XYZ file of C-alpha atoms in Angstrom:
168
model
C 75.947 61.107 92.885
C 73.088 63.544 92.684
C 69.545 62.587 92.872
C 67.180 63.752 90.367
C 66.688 67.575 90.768
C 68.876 67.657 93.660
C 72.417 70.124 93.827
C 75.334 70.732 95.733
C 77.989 72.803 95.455
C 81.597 73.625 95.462
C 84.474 76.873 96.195
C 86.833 77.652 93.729
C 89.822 80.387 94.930
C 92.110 82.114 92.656
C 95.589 82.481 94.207
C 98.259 83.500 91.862
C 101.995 83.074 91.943
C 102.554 85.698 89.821
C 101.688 88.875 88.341
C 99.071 89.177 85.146
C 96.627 87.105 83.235
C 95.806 83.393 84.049
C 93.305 80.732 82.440
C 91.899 77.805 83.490
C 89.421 75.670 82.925
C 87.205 73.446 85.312
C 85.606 70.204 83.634
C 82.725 68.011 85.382
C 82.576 64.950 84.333
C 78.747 63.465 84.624
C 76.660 60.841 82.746
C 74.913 63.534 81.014
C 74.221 62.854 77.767
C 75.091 66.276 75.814
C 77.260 67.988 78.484
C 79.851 65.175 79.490
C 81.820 67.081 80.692
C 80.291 70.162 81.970
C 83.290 73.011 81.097
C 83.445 76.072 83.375
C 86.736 78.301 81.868
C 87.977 80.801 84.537
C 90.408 83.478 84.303
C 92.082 86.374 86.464
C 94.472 88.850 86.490
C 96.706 88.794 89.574
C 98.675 92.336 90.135
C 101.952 93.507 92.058
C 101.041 94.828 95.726
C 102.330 98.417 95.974
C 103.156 100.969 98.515
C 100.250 103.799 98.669
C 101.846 106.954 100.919
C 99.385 109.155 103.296
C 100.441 111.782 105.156
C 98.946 112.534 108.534
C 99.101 116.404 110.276
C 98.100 115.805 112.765
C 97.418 112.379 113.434
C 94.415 111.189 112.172
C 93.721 114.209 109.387
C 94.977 113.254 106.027
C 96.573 115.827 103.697
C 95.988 115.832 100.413
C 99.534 115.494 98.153
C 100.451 119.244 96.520
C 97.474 121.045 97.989
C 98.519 120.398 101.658
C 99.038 123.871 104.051
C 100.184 124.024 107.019
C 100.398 127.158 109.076
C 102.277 127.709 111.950
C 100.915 130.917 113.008
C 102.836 133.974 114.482
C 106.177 133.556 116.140
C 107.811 136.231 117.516
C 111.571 136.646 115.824
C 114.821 134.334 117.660
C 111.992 132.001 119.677
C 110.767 128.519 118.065
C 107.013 127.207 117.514
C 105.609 124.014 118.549
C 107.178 121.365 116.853
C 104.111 119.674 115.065
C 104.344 115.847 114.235
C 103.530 114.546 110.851
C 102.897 110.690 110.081
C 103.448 108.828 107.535
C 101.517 105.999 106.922
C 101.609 103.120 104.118
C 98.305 102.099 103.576
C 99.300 99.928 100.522
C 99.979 96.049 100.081
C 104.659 96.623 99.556
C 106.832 97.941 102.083
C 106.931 102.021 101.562
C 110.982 102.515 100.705
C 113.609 104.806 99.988
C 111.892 107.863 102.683
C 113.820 110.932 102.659
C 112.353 114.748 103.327
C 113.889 117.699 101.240
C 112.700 121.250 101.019
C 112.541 124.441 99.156
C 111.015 127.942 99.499
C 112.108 131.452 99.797
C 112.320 131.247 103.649
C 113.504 127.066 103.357
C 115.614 127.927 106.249
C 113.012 128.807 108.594
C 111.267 125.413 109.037
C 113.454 122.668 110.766
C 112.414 119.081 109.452
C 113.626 116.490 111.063
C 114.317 112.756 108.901
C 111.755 110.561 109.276
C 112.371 107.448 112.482
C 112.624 105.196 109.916
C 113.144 105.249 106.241
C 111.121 102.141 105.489
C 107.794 101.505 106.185
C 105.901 97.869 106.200
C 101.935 97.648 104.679
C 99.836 99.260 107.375
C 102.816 100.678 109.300
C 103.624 104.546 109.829
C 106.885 106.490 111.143
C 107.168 110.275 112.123
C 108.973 113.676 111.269
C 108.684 116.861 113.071
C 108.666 120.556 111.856
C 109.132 123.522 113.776
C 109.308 127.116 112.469
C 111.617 129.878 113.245
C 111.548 132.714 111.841
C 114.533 134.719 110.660
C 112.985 137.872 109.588
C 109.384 139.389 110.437
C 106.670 139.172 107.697
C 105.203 135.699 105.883
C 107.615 133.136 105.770
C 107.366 130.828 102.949
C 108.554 126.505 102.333
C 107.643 123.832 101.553
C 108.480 120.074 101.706
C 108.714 117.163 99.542
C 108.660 113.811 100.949
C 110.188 111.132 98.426
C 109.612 107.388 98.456
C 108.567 104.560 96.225
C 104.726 105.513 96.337
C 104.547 105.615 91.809
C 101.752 108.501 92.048
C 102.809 110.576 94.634
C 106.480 110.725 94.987
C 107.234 113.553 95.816
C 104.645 114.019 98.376
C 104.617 117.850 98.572
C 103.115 120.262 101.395
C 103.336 124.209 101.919
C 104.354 125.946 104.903
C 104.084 129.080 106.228
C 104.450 131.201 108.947
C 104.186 134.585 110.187
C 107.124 136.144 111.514
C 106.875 139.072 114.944
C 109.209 141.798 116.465
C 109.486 140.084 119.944
């Protein structure tokens, strides 16, 4: 019972079981005389929780999918660089499946890529791979990766690499 210009109020949440539109409709029942009952209609559209893919070089520093570079500098010939450390991170709402690193290039063999710690990745988790380059002849050395996954805008993730190849 509400006195005469008095209010109150109430929550209403919107929790789907499954994916698309739904409709509803809320009806307040009251002794007023042209709006018994009061009708409130609702509606919402509920979607699937996907896996998003970022990639991380180094940690921290997002790439950016097909415009990614990464140099490794000058190495001279039969030694190894650095290994650098790449994360991968699911910053989506669905476990990030199905991980698996290929690559390409002219110089494909100079860049060793290790498989990622894990090939599945849970919302808000991450796993790492590792490149190193070694070059097999002096002069630029050309690759590039393509990291694969379940992400549905960005599968293949890709990223350049190069390197510079020295007498030693």
């Amino acid at each position: 019972t509400l006195a005469a210009g008095a209010s109150t109020t109430f929550k209403v949440t919107y929790k789907p079981t499954a994916k698309g539109t739904r409709v509803a409709a809320i009806h307040i029942a009251s002794n007023d005389s042209d709006e018994n009952p009061f009708d409130i209609n609702l509606s919402g559209t509920a979607t699937v929780p996907a896996p998003e893919i970022a990639i991380e070089q180094p940690a921290g520093s997002g790439l950016v999918d097909g415009k990614a570079k990464k140099s490794f500098g000058t190495v001279p010939l039969g030694e190894k660089s650095k290994a650098r450390t790449f994360t991968i991170r699911n910053t989506g709402g669905a476990p990030l499946t199905g991980l698996a690193i290929t690559k390409n290039g002219a110089n494909k063999g100079d860049f060793i890529v290790t498989s990622p710690a894990r090939t599945s990745v849970a919302p808000g988790g991450s796993t790492t791979f590792k490149v190193t380059f070694k070059p097999g002849a002096k002069g630029t050395r050309n690759a590039a990766i393509h990291i694969k996954s379940n992400d549905s805008d960005e599968s293949a993730f890709d990223i350049s690499l190069i390197g510079l190849g020295a007498k030693s």
